[in-house]
Amino acid sequence: MPRPMLEIVGLEKKFGDTQVLRNIDLRVREGELVFVIGPSGSGKSTMLRCCNRLEEPTSGAILIDGMDIVGCNTRALNRMRLKVGMVFQGFHLYSHMNAVRNVMLAQVKALGRSRDEARERALEMLDRVGLRHRAEAMPSELSGGQQQRVAIARALALDPKVMLFDEPTSALDPELVGSVLAVMKDLKASGMTMLVVSHEMGFAREAADRVVFMDGGVVVEEGAPEAIFSNPQAERTRAFLARVR
Ligand code: ADP
Ligand code: MG
């Protein structure tokens, strides 16, 4: 069985007195795509952000390929953050840099690659998301779907061990969603380990190995997509799925 690439163990998160995550246990094995669904405010983004300590967990452990990102010192943290690629709803590209420079930047700054090496890798990753021909385009000249694919290329260029996606298609016009999901499907096919928060249930049915339903800061249930969508066990899961369908 493939080894766990991302393990969340007993994760708790409080903002002041408000407990947002309670005793979250979640494991993503190498090459798995785990899909997270749940109502707004259930803690999905907070959980993802804890995985590279954009949020500081209150307690618990998060292991990236066996190394705990919660207990480690700043130097180890900076190194481990590079192993966790993150793609958000908004693309956060630098508007004054063209696509290829956006994909080069962190490679040079964080990994210390030479500009030539970074450029070559950037073009390779842009090719992978179907945008090599747009390498010199500025973000403003790209559609939202293309900008999100540049953001995915930027994350991939750092050679992450796991990719986290937080509602990657929620800001896109409907006709642009498919191109981003297609890139994610390719990634999965190439063996990338992925944790995806999304409302694209059709995509989950096609591409996810497991679906996790969260509500009120806890994992309510998890299982194969077919089991969760067709035969949810918990009343809360049933109610949620009835609302989003
Ligand atoms: P989801 O992504 O599932 O919609 P979030 O993780 O964004 O949920 O939010 C979970 C809960 O945590 C919400 O009640 C939200 O208001 C709260 N929350 C998120 N970030 C903060 C913060 N920085 N300070 C205080 N409360 C927060
Ligand atoms: Mg969210």
Short mmCIF file of C-alpha atoms and ligand atoms in Angstrom, two decimals:
data_model
loop_
_atom_site.label_atom_id
_atom_site.label_comp_id
_atom_site.label_asym_id
_atom_site.label_seq_id
_atom_site.Cartn_x
_atom_site.Cartn_y
_atom_site.Cartn_z
CA MET A 1 0.00 0.00 0.00
CA PRO A 2 1.42 3.47 -0.87
CA ARG A 3 2.89 5.36 2.06
CA PRO A 4 1.01 8.26 3.67
CA MET A 5 2.21 11.53 2.12
CA LEU A 6 0.04 13.83 4.23
CA GLU A 7 -1.21 12.84 7.67
CA ILE A 8 -3.31 15.08 9.86
CA VAL A 9 -3.47 13.66 13.38
CA GLY A 10 -5.71 15.01 16.14
CA LEU A 11 -5.69 18.52 14.65
CA GLU A 12 -7.36 21.21 16.76
CA LYS A 13 -7.63 24.88 15.85
CA LYS A 14 -9.07 27.68 17.95
CA PHE A 15 -9.41 31.34 17.05
CA GLY A 16 -9.57 32.89 20.52
CA ASP A 17 -12.35 31.01 22.28
CA THR A 18 -13.88 29.71 19.07
CA GLN A 19 -12.96 26.16 18.26
CA VAL A 20 -12.93 25.81 14.48
CA LEU A 21 -11.35 22.34 14.06
CA ARG A 22 -11.84 19.42 16.45
CA ASN A 23 -9.79 16.27 16.48
CA ILE A 24 -9.32 16.04 12.72
CA ASP A 25 -7.69 12.82 11.51
CA LEU A 26 -7.07 12.60 7.79
CA ARG A 27 -4.56 10.64 5.77
CA VAL A 28 -3.69 11.05 2.10
CA ARG A 29 -1.52 8.32 0.64
CA GLU A 30 0.99 8.83 -2.14
CA GLY A 31 -0.85 9.32 -5.43
CA GLU A 32 -4.26 9.60 -3.79
CA LEU A 33 -6.77 12.35 -4.48
CA VAL A 34 -8.86 13.08 -1.41
CA PHE A 35 -11.80 15.40 -1.92
CA VAL A 36 -13.21 17.51 0.92
CA ILE A 37 -16.78 18.80 0.94
CA GLY A 38 -18.83 20.59 3.56
CA PRO A 39 -20.86 23.71 4.21
CA SER A 40 -19.35 27.18 4.30
CA GLY A 41 -17.70 27.80 7.66
CA SER A 42 -17.11 24.11 8.41
CA GLY A 43 -13.32 24.63 8.62
CA LYS A 44 -12.15 23.31 5.23
CA SER A 45 -9.90 26.27 4.40
CA THR A 46 -8.54 26.44 7.94
CA MET A 47 -7.60 22.76 7.75
CA LEU A 48 -5.77 23.25 4.44
CA ARG A 49 -4.02 26.37 5.73
CA CYS A 50 -2.81 24.46 8.79
CA CYS A 51 -1.07 21.99 6.45
CA ASN A 52 1.65 24.51 5.64
CA ARG A 53 1.15 26.58 8.77
CA LEU A 54 -0.41 29.57 7.09
CA GLU A 55 -2.55 29.02 10.19
CA GLU A 56 -0.90 27.87 13.38
CA PRO A 57 -2.55 24.66 14.65
CA THR A 58 -3.59 24.83 18.31
CA SER A 59 -2.60 21.19 18.77
CA GLY A 60 -2.12 18.00 16.84
CA ALA A 61 0.43 16.85 14.29
CA ILE A 62 0.67 17.25 10.53
CA LEU A 63 3.13 14.96 8.80
CA ILE A 64 4.38 15.65 5.30
CA ASP A 65 6.02 12.47 4.03
CA GLY A 66 6.58 11.48 7.64
CA MET A 67 7.98 14.81 8.91
CA ASP A 68 5.95 16.85 11.41
CA ILE A 69 5.41 20.39 10.20
CA VAL A 70 3.83 21.52 13.49
CA GLY A 71 6.68 20.81 15.89
CA CYS A 72 9.57 21.84 13.67
CA ASN A 73 11.78 24.94 13.82
CA THR A 74 11.64 27.86 11.38
CA ARG A 75 14.37 26.55 9.12
CA ALA A 76 12.78 23.14 8.77
CA LEU A 77 9.39 24.80 8.34
CA ASN A 78 10.59 26.88 5.39
CA ARG A 79 11.99 23.78 3.77
CA MET A 80 8.84 21.75 4.40
CA ARG A 81 6.52 24.48 3.14
CA LEU A 82 8.08 24.00 -0.28
CA LYS A 83 6.86 20.40 -0.21
CA VAL A 84 3.25 21.55 0.07
CA GLY A 85 1.94 23.24 -3.07
CA MET A 86 -1.11 25.39 -2.57
CA VAL A 87 -3.68 26.68 -5.05
CA PHE A 88 -6.36 29.10 -3.88
CA GLN A 89 -9.65 30.37 -5.23
CA GLY A 90 -7.99 33.67 -6.22
CA PHE A 91 -4.87 33.13 -8.30
CA HIS A 92 -2.59 35.76 -6.70
CA LEU A 93 -0.33 36.17 -9.71
CA TYR A 94 1.96 39.19 -9.83
CA SER A 95 0.18 41.48 -12.27
CA HIS A 96 3.39 43.19 -13.46
CA MET A 97 5.08 39.92 -14.43
CA ASN A 98 4.32 37.70 -17.38
CA ALA A 99 3.30 34.07 -16.92
CA VAL A 100 6.76 32.54 -17.15
CA ARG A 101 8.24 35.05 -14.68
CA ASN A 102 5.42 34.31 -12.24
CA VAL A 103 6.36 30.63 -12.42
CA MET A 104 10.10 31.38 -12.11
CA LEU A 105 10.01 33.70 -9.12
CA ALA A 106 9.77 31.35 -6.13
CA GLN A 107 12.12 28.87 -7.79
CA VAL A 108 14.84 31.53 -7.77
CA LYS A 109 13.96 33.09 -4.39
CA ALA A 110 13.06 30.02 -2.34
CA LEU A 111 14.92 27.17 -4.04
CA GLY A 112 17.95 29.17 -5.21
CA ARG A 113 17.72 27.91 -8.77
CA SER A 114 19.54 29.86 -11.48
CA ARG A 115 17.37 31.97 -13.77
CA ASP A 116 18.10 29.67 -16.71
CA GLU A 117 17.18 26.58 -14.76
CA ALA A 118 14.05 28.24 -13.36
CA ARG A 119 12.98 29.40 -16.80
CA GLU A 120 13.41 25.96 -18.29
CA ARG A 121 11.40 24.37 -15.48
CA ALA A 122 8.74 27.10 -15.75
CA LEU A 123 8.27 26.48 -19.47
CA GLU A 124 8.05 22.75 -18.81
CA MET A 125 5.33 23.34 -16.19
CA LEU A 126 3.45 25.82 -18.40
CA ASP A 127 3.52 23.16 -21.09
CA ARG A 128 2.05 20.70 -18.62
CA VAL A 129 -0.93 22.98 -17.96
CA GLY A 130 -1.34 23.65 -21.69
CA LEU A 131 -0.04 27.23 -21.64
CA ARG A 132 3.46 27.17 -23.07
CA HIS A 133 2.26 29.29 -25.97
CA ARG A 134 1.13 31.95 -23.46
CA ALA A 135 4.40 32.09 -21.51
CA GLU A 136 5.02 35.74 -22.32
CA ALA A 137 1.43 36.86 -21.65
CA MET A 138 0.66 39.17 -18.74
CA PRO A 139 -1.99 37.96 -16.26
CA SER A 140 -4.41 40.63 -17.51
CA GLU A 141 -4.21 39.07 -20.98
CA LEU A 142 -5.20 35.65 -19.68
CA SER A 143 -8.66 34.29 -18.83
CA GLY A 144 -9.38 33.33 -15.23
CA GLY A 145 -8.99 29.66 -16.13
CA GLN A 146 -5.61 30.34 -17.73
CA GLN A 147 -4.49 32.40 -14.71
CA GLN A 148 -5.43 29.54 -12.40
CA ARG A 149 -3.45 27.13 -14.57
CA VAL A 150 -0.42 29.44 -14.30
CA ALA A 151 -0.90 29.34 -10.52
CA ILE A 152 -0.91 25.53 -10.66
CA ALA A 153 2.27 25.58 -12.81
CA ARG A 154 3.89 27.91 -10.27
CA ALA A 155 3.15 25.49 -7.43
CA LEU A 156 4.32 22.46 -9.46
CA ALA A 157 7.60 24.12 -10.41
CA LEU A 158 8.70 23.82 -6.76
CA ASP A 159 8.43 20.00 -6.92
CA PRO A 160 5.87 19.59 -4.12
CA LYS A 161 5.11 16.23 -2.55
CA VAL A 162 1.47 17.11 -2.10
CA MET A 163 -0.83 19.66 -3.72
CA LEU A 164 -3.63 21.37 -1.78
CA PHE A 165 -6.45 23.01 -3.71
CA ASP A 166 -8.91 25.35 -1.96
CA GLU A 167 -11.95 25.84 -4.21
CA PRO A 168 -9.74 26.26 -7.28
CA THR A 169 -12.64 26.78 -9.69
CA SER A 170 -15.06 28.77 -7.53
CA ALA A 171 -14.03 32.16 -8.93
CA LEU A 172 -14.25 31.05 -12.56
CA ASP A 173 -16.95 31.53 -15.14
CA PRO A 174 -18.63 28.16 -15.74
CA GLU A 175 -17.16 27.70 -19.22
CA LEU A 176 -13.61 28.01 -17.81
CA VAL A 177 -13.98 25.44 -15.01
CA GLY A 178 -13.39 22.43 -17.26
CA SER A 179 -9.89 23.45 -18.35
CA VAL A 180 -8.71 23.67 -14.72
CA LEU A 181 -10.34 20.37 -13.74
CA ALA A 182 -8.70 18.73 -16.78
CA VAL A 183 -5.28 19.87 -15.54
CA MET A 184 -6.09 18.49 -12.09
CA LYS A 185 -7.11 15.16 -13.63
CA ASP A 186 -3.81 15.01 -15.53
CA LEU A 187 -1.95 15.69 -12.32
CA LYS A 188 -3.75 12.88 -10.59
CA ALA A 189 -2.96 10.57 -13.52
CA SER A 190 0.71 11.48 -13.22
CA GLY A 191 0.70 10.27 -9.61
CA MET A 192 0.51 13.55 -7.68
CA THR A 193 -0.88 13.39 -4.14
CA MET A 194 -3.78 15.83 -3.84
CA LEU A 195 -6.15 17.20 -1.20
CA VAL A 196 -8.93 19.14 -2.89
CA VAL A 197 -11.67 21.30 -1.37
CA SER A 198 -14.30 21.87 -4.04
CA HIS A 199 -18.00 21.82 -4.87
CA GLU A 200 -17.44 20.08 -8.21
CA MET A 201 -19.18 16.83 -7.29
CA GLY A 202 -18.96 15.49 -10.86
CA PHE A 203 -15.19 15.85 -10.71
CA ALA A 204 -15.13 14.08 -7.34
CA ARG A 205 -17.05 11.14 -8.78
CA GLU A 206 -14.60 10.85 -11.67
CA ALA A 207 -11.28 11.59 -10.04
CA ALA A 208 -11.43 11.24 -6.24
CA ASP A 209 -10.26 8.14 -4.40
CA ARG A 210 -12.09 9.22 -1.25
CA VAL A 211 -14.51 11.93 -0.23
CA VAL A 212 -14.45 13.51 3.22
CA PHE A 213 -17.49 15.39 4.55
CA MET A 214 -16.79 18.08 7.15
CA ASP A 215 -19.28 20.01 9.23
CA GLY A 216 -18.81 22.17 12.30
CA GLY A 217 -15.06 21.58 12.41
CA VAL A 218 -15.19 17.79 12.46
CA VAL A 219 -14.90 15.05 9.88
CA VAL A 220 -18.43 13.64 9.89
CA GLU A 221 -17.77 10.77 7.50
CA GLU A 222 -15.53 9.67 4.69
CA GLY A 223 -15.64 6.98 2.05
CA ALA A 224 -15.50 6.18 -1.64
CA PRO A 225 -17.21 8.86 -3.78
CA GLU A 226 -19.99 6.49 -4.78
CA ALA A 227 -20.67 5.56 -1.16
CA ILE A 228 -20.74 9.16 0.08
CA PHE A 229 -22.84 10.52 -2.78
CA SER A 230 -25.26 7.63 -3.24
CA ASN A 231 -25.48 6.24 0.25
CA PRO A 232 -24.34 8.74 2.90
CA GLN A 233 -24.53 7.38 6.43
CA ALA A 234 -24.84 10.57 8.46
CA GLU A 235 -27.96 12.71 8.47
CA ARG A 236 -25.81 15.85 8.20
CA THR A 237 -24.16 14.53 5.02
CA ARG A 238 -27.55 13.72 3.53
CA ALA A 239 -28.88 17.19 4.34
CA PHE A 240 -25.81 18.88 2.83
CA LEU A 241 -25.90 16.84 -0.38
CA ALA A 242 -29.62 17.51 -0.77
CA ARG A 243 -28.92 21.25 -0.56
CA VAL A 244 -26.05 21.37 -3.08
CA ARG A 245 -27.63 19.12 -5.67
P1 ADP B 1 -14.72 26.90 5.14
O1 ADP B 1 -13.49 27.00 4.33
O2 ADP B 1 -15.20 25.51 5.34
O3 ADP B 1 -15.81 27.78 4.62
P2 ADP B 1 -13.18 28.28 7.14
O4 ADP B 1 -12.05 27.39 7.47
O5 ADP B 1 -12.92 29.42 6.23
O6 ADP B 1 -14.39 27.41 6.60
O7 ADP B 1 -13.77 28.87 8.47
C1 ADP B 1 -14.15 28.06 9.58
C2 ADP B 1 -14.57 28.93 10.72
O8 ADP B 1 -13.44 29.63 11.23
C3 ADP B 1 -15.59 30.00 10.34
O9 ADP B 1 -16.52 30.10 11.40
C4 ADP B 1 -14.77 31.26 10.24
O10 ADP B 1 -15.53 32.38 10.55
C5 ADP B 1 -13.68 31.01 11.26
N1 ADP B 1 -12.43 31.71 10.93
C6 ADP B 1 -11.67 31.48 9.84
N2 ADP B 1 -10.55 32.25 9.86
C7 ADP B 1 -10.63 32.98 11.00
C8 ADP B 1 -9.77 33.97 11.62
N3 ADP B 1 -8.62 34.35 11.05
N4 ADP B 1 -10.17 34.49 12.79
C9 ADP B 1 -11.33 34.10 13.38
N5 ADP B 1 -12.16 33.18 12.86
C10 ADP B 1 -11.82 32.62 11.68
MG MG B 2 -13.10 27.98 2.52
#
